[in-house]
CSV table of C-alpha atoms and ligand atoms in Angstrom, one decimal:
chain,number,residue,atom,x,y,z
M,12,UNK,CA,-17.9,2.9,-18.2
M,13,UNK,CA,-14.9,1.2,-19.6
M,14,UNK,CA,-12.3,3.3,-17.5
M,15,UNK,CA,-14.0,3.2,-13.8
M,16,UNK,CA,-11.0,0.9,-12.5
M,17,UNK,CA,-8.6,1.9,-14.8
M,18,UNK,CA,-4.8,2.2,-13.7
M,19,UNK,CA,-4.8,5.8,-12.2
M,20,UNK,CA,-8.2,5.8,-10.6
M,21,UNK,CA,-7.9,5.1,-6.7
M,22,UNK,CA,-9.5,2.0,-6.0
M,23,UNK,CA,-11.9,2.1,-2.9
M,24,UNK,CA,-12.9,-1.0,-1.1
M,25,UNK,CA,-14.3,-0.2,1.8
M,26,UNK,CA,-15.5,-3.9,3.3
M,27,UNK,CA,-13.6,-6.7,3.7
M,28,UNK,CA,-12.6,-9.8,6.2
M,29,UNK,CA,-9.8,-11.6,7.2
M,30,UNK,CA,-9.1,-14.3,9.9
M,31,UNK,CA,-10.1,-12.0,13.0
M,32,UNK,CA,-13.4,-13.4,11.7
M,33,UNK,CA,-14.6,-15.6,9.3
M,34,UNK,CA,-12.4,-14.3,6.3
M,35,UNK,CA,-9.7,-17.0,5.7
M,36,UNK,CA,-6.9,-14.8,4.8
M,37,UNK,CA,-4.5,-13.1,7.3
M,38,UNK,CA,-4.6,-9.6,7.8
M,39,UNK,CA,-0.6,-10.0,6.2
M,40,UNK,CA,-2.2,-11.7,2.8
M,41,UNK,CA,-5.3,-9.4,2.8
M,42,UNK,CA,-3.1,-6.2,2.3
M,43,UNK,CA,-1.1,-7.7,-0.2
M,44,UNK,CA,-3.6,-9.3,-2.3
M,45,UNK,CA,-5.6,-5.5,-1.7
M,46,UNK,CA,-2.8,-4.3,-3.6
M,47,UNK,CA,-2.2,-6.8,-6.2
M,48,UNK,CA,-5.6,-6.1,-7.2
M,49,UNK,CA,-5.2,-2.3,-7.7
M,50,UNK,CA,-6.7,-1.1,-4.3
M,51,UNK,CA,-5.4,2.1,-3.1
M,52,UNK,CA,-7.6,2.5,-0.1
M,53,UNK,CA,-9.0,-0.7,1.9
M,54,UNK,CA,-10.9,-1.0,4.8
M,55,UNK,CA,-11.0,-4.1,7.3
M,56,UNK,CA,-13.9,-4.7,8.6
M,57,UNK,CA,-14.4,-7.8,10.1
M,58,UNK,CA,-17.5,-8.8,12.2
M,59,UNK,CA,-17.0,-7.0,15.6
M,60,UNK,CA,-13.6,-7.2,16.4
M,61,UNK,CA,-10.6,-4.8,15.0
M,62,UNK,CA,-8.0,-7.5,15.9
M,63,UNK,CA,-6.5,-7.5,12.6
M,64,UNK,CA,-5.9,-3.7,12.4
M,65,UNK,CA,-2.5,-3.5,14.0
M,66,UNK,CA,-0.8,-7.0,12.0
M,67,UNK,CA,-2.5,-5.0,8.6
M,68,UNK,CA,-0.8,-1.4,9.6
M,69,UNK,CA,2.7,-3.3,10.7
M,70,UNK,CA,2.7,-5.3,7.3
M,71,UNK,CA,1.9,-2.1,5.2
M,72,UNK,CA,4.9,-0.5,6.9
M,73,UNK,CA,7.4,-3.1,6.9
M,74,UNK,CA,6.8,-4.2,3.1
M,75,UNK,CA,6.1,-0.7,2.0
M,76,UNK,CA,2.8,-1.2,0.4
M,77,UNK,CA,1.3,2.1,-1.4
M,78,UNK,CA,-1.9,1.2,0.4
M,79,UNK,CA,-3.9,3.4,2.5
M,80,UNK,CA,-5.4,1.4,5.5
M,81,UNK,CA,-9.2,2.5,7.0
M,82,UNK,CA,-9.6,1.0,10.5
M,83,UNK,CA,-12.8,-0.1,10.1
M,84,UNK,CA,-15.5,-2.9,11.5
M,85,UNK,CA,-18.8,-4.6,11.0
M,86,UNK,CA,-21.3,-4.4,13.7
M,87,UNK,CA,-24.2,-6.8,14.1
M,88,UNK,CA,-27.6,-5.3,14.8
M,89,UNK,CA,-31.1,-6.3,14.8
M,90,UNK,CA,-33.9,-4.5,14.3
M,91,UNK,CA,-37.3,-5.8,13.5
M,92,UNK,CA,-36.5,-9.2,13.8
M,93,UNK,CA,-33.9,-8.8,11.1
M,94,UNK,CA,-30.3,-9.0,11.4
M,95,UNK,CA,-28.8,-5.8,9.7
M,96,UNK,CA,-24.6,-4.6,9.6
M,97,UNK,CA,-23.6,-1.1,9.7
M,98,UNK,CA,-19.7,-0.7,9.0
M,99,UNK,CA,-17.7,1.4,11.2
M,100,UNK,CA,-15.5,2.9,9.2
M,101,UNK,CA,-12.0,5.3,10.1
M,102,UNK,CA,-13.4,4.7,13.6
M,103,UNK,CA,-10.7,4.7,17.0
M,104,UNK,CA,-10.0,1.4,17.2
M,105,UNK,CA,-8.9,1.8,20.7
M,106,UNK,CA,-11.6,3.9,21.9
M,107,UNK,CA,-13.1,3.1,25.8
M,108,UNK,CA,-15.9,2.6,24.2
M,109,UNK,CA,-15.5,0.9,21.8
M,110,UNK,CA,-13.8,-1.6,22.8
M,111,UNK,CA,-16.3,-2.0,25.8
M,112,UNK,CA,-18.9,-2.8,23.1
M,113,UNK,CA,-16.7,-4.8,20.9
M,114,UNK,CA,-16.2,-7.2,24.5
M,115,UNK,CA,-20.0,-7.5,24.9
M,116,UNK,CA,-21.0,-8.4,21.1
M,117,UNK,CA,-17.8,-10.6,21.4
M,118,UNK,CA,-19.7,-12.5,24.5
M,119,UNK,CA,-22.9,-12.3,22.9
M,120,UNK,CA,-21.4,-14.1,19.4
M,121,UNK,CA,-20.0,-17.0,22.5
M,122,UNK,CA,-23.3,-17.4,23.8
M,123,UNK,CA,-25.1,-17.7,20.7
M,124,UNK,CA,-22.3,-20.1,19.2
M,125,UNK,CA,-23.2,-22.8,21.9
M,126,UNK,CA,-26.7,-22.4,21.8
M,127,UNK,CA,-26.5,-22.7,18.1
M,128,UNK,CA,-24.0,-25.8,19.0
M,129,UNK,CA,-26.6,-27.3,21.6
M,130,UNK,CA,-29.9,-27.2,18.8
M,131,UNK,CA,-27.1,-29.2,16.1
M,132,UNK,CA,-26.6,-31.8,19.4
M,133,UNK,CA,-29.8,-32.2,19.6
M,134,UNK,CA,-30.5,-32.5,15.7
M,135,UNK,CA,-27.6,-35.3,16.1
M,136,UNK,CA,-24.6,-33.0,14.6
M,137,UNK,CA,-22.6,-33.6,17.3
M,138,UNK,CA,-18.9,-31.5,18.1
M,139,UNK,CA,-20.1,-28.7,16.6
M,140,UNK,CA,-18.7,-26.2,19.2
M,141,UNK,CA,-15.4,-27.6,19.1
M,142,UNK,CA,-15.6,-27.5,15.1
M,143,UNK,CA,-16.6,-24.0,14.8
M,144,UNK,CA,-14.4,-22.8,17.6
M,145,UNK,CA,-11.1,-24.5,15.8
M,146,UNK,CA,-11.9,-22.6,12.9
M,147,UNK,CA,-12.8,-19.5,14.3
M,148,UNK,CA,-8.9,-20.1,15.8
M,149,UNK,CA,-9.2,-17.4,18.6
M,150,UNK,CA,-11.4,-14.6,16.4
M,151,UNK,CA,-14.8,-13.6,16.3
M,152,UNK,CA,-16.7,-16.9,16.0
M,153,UNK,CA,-19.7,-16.5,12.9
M,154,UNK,CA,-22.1,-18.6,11.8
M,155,UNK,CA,-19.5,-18.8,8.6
M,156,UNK,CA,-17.4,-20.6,11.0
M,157,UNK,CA,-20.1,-23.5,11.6
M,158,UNK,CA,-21.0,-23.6,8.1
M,159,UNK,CA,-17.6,-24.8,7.0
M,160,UNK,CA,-17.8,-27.2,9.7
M,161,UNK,CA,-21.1,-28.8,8.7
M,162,UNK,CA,-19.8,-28.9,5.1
M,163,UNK,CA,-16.8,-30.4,6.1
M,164,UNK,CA,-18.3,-33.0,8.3
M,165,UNK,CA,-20.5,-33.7,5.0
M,166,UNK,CA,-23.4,-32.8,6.1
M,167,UNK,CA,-24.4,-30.1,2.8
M,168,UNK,CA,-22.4,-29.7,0.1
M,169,UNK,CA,-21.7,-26.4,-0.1
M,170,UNK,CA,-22.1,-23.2,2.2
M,171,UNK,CA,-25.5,-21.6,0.6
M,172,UNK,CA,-26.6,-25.2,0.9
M,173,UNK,CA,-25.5,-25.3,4.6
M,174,UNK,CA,-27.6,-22.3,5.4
M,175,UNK,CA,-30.8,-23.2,3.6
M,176,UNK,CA,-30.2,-26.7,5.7
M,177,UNK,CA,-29.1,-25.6,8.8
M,178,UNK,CA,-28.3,-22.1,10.0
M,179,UNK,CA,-31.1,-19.4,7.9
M,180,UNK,CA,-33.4,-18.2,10.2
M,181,UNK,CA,-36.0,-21.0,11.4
M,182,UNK,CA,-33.7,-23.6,10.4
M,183,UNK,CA,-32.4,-26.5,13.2
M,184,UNK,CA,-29.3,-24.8,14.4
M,185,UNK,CA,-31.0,-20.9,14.2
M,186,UNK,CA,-30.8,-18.9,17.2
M,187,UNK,CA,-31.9,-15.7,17.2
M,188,UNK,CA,-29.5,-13.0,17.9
M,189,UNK,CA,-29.2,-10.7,21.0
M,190,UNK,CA,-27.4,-8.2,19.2
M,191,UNK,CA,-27.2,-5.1,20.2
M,192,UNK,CA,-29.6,-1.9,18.5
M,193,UNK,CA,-28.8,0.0,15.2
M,194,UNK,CA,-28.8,3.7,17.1
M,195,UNK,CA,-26.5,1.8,19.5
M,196,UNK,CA,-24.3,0.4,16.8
M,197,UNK,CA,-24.2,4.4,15.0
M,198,UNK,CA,-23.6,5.6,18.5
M,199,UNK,CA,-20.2,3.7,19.2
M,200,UNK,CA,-18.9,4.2,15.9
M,201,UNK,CA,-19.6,7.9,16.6
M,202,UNK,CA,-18.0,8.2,19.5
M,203,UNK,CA,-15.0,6.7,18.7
M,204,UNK,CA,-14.5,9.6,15.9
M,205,UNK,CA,-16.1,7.2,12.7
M,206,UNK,CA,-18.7,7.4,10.0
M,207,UNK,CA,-21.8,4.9,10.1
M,208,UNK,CA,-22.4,3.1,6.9
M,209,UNK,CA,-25.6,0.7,6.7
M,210,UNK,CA,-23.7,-2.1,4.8
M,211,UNK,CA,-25.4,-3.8,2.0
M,212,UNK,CA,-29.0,-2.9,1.8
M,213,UNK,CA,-29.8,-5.7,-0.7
M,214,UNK,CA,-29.1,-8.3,1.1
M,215,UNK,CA,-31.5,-8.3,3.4
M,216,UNK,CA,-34.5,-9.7,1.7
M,217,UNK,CA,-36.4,-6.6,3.1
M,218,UNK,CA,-39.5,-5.5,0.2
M,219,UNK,CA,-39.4,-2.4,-1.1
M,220,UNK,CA,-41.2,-0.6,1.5
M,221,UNK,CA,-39.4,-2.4,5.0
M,222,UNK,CA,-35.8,-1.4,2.8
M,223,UNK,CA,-37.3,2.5,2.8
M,224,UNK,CA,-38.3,1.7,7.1
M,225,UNK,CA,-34.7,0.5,7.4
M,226,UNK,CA,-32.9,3.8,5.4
M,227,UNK,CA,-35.3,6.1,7.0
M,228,UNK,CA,-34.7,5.1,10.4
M,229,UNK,CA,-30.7,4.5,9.8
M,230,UNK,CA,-30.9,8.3,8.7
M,231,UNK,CA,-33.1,9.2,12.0
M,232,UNK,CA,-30.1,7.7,14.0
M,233,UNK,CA,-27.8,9.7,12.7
M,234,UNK,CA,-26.1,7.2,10.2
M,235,UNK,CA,-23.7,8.9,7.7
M,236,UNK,CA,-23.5,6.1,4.1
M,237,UNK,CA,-25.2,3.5,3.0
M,238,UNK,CA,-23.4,0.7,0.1
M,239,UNK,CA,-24.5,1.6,-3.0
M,240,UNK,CA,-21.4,-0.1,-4.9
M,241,UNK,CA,-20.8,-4.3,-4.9
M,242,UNK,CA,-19.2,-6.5,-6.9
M,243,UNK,CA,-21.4,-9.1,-7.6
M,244,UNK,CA,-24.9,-6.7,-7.8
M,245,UNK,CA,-27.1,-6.2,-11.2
M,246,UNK,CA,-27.1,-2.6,-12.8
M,247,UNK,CA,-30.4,-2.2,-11.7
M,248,UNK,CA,-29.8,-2.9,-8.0
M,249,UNK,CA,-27.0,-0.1,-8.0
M,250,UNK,CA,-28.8,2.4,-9.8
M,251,UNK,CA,-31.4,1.7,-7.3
M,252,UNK,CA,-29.7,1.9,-4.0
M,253,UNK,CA,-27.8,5.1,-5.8
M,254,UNK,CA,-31.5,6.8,-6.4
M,255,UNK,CA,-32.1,6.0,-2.1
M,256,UNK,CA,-28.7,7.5,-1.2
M,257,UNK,CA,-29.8,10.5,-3.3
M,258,UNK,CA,-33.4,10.6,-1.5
M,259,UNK,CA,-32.1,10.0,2.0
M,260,UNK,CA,-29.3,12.3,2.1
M,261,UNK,CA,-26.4,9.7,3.1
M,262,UNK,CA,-23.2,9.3,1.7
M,263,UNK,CA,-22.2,6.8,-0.8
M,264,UNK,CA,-19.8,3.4,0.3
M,265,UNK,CA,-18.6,0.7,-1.9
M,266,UNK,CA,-17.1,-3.1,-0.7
M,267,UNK,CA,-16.5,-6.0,-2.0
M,268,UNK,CA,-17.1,-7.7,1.7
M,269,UNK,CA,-14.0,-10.4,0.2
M,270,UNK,CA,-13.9,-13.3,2.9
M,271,UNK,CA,-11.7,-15.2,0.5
M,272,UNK,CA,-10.2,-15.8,-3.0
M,273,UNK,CA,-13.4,-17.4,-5.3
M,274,UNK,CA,-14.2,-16.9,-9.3
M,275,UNK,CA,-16.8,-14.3,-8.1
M,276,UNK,CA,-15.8,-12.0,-5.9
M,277,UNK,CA,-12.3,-10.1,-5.3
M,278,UNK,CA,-11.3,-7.0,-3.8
M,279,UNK,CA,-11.4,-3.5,-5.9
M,280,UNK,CA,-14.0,-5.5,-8.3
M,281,UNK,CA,-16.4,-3.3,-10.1
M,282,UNK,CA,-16.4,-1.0,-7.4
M,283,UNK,CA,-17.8,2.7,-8.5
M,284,UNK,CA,-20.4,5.3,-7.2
M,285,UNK,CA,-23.0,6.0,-10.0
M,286,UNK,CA,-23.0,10.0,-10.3
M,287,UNK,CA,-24.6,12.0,-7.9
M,288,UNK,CA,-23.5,10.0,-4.7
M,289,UNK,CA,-21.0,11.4,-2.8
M,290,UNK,CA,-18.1,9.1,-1.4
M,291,UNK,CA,-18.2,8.3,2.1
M,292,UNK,CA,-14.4,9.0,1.7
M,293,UNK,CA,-14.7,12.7,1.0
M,294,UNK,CA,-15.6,13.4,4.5
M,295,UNK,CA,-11.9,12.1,5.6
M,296,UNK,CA,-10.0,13.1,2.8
M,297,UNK,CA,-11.2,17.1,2.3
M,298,UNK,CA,-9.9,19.7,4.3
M,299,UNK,CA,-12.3,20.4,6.9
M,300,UNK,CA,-13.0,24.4,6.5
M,301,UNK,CA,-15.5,24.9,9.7
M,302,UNK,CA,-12.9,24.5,12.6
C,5,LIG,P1,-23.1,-14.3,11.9
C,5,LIG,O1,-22.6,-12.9,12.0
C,5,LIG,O2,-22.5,-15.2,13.0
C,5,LIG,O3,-24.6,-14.4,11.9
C,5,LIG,O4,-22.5,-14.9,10.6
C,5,LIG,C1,-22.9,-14.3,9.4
C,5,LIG,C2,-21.9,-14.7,8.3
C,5,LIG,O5,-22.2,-15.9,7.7
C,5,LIG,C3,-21.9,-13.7,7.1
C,5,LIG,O6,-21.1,-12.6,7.3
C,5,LIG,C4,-21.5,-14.5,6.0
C,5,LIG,O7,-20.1,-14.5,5.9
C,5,LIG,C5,-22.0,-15.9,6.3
C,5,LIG,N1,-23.3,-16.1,5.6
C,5,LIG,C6,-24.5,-15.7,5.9
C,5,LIG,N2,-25.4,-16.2,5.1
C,5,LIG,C7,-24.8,-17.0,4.2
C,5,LIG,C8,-25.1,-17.7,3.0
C,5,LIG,N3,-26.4,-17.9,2.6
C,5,LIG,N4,-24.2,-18.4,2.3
C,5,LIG,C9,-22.9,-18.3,2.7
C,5,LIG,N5,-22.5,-17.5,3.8
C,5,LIG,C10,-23.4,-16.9,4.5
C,6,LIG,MN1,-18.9,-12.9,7.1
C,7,LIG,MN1,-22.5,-8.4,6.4
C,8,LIG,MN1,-19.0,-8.4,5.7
């Protein structure tokens, strides 16, 4: 297993974030760090918007980066009360319709910021709104964004502290979302020429059996790959989601979802498909016969 990111494998990370959304690098730093770290194929994938796309493809070009960009994005769903990403990956970023959709999940993320603002008000956190907004600086505002704003106004010490505190679901500054629908979310992604990947199954604190609900009914709607591959993940958890991709039929994705440099997780780390899971990549990069 020594030689899965060795130097002449191609290095596939296939989620990742930058300041369009609560990532804190630029799309410029992203694609250089990307290839620092080995990558050879990187998708962006920030939460509902695809503003960083065009600054990532004109820094690739101008510093002449062997680094193969996937336009890509990460939708917020719910279904069943829970609040579930599917990654849009090699997707039109300038598809009608999706950037219709991407303008309503943008005013959705607005509304729910100052409701989530109002409930920290009235909990006496006040200038929350402002806070998160400055930080969000002009991208897709997260509840990332008002974490770092609570931590840095002292209110928690650290971010997983923050959301246990504040922002986890039934917690004094939850709102629950009004995102849009999973078949709604594969349907966009769709039309605008991309492959639907439900992105990281584990994290969803769903049991055994609401995790086989959520791949059977992501497979119903159509949806192409499912993360099988993260850096920070035990064996078992891979092999695992590897065995579901297997009995579901869907493609295999890997991502290290970086928001930012930290000891733990880093773009390209650890990133391989156990055997027997296809890449969601093969569909893009093999000559389509069937035309
Ligand atoms: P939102 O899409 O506005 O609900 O924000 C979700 C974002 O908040 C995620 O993409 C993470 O970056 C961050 N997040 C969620 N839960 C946690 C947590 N427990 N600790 C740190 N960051 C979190
Ligand atoms: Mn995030
Ligand atoms: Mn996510
Ligand atoms: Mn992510």
């Amino acid at each position: 297993m020594s030689d899965h990111n060795d130097n002449y494998a191609i290095i596939y990370d296939l989620h990742s974030h930058t300041t369009a959304s609560d990532g804190r690098l630029t799309p410029q730093e992203l694609v250089h760090r990307a290839h620092e770290m080995r990558v050879g194929t990187l998708a962006i994938t920030d939460h509902d918007s695809v503003a960083a796309i065009p600054a990532a493809q004109a820094e690739i070009a101008r510093a002449g980066l062997p680094l193969t960009l996937i336009t890509g994005v990460e939708i917020s769903t719910v279904w069943e009360n829970h609040e579930i990403h599917i990654v849009g990956l090699n997707i039109d970023i300038d598809h009608p319709q999706m950037t219709g959709f991407l303008a309503e999940q943008k005013e959705r993320r607005q509304q729910r910021a100052k409701l989530i603002a109002e409930r920290l008000e009235r909990a006496h956190v006040p200038g929350a709104w402002e806070g998160a907004l400055a930080l969000a600086d002009g991208g897709a505002v997260t509840r990332g964004h008002f974490a770092r704003f609570l931590v840095e106004a002292g209110k928690a010490s650290n971010m997983a502290d923050v959301f246990k505190k504040y922002l986890a679901r039934g917690k004094t500054g939850y709102v629950p979302p009004q995102w849009c629908t999973i078949d709604q979310a594969i349907d966009v992604i769709h039309h605008s020429g991309g492959k639907a990947v439900l992105a990281h199954p584990g994290r969803y604190d769903l049991s055994a059996k609401w995790l086989k609900r959520l791949l059977a009914y992501f497979t119903e709607c159509g949806g192409d790959a499912m993360e099988v591959a993260q850096c920070q993940q035990a064996p078992h958890e891979r092999a695992q989601l590897a065995t579901y991709a297997r009995q579901y039929g869907l493609l295999g994705s890997q991502g290290s979802d970086f928001h930012q440099p930290c000891p733990w997780i880093e773009l390209g780390r650890k990133l391989w498909l156990p055997a027997g899971v296809e890449g969601v990549w093969q569909t893009w990069e093999q000559p389509q016969n069937n035309l």
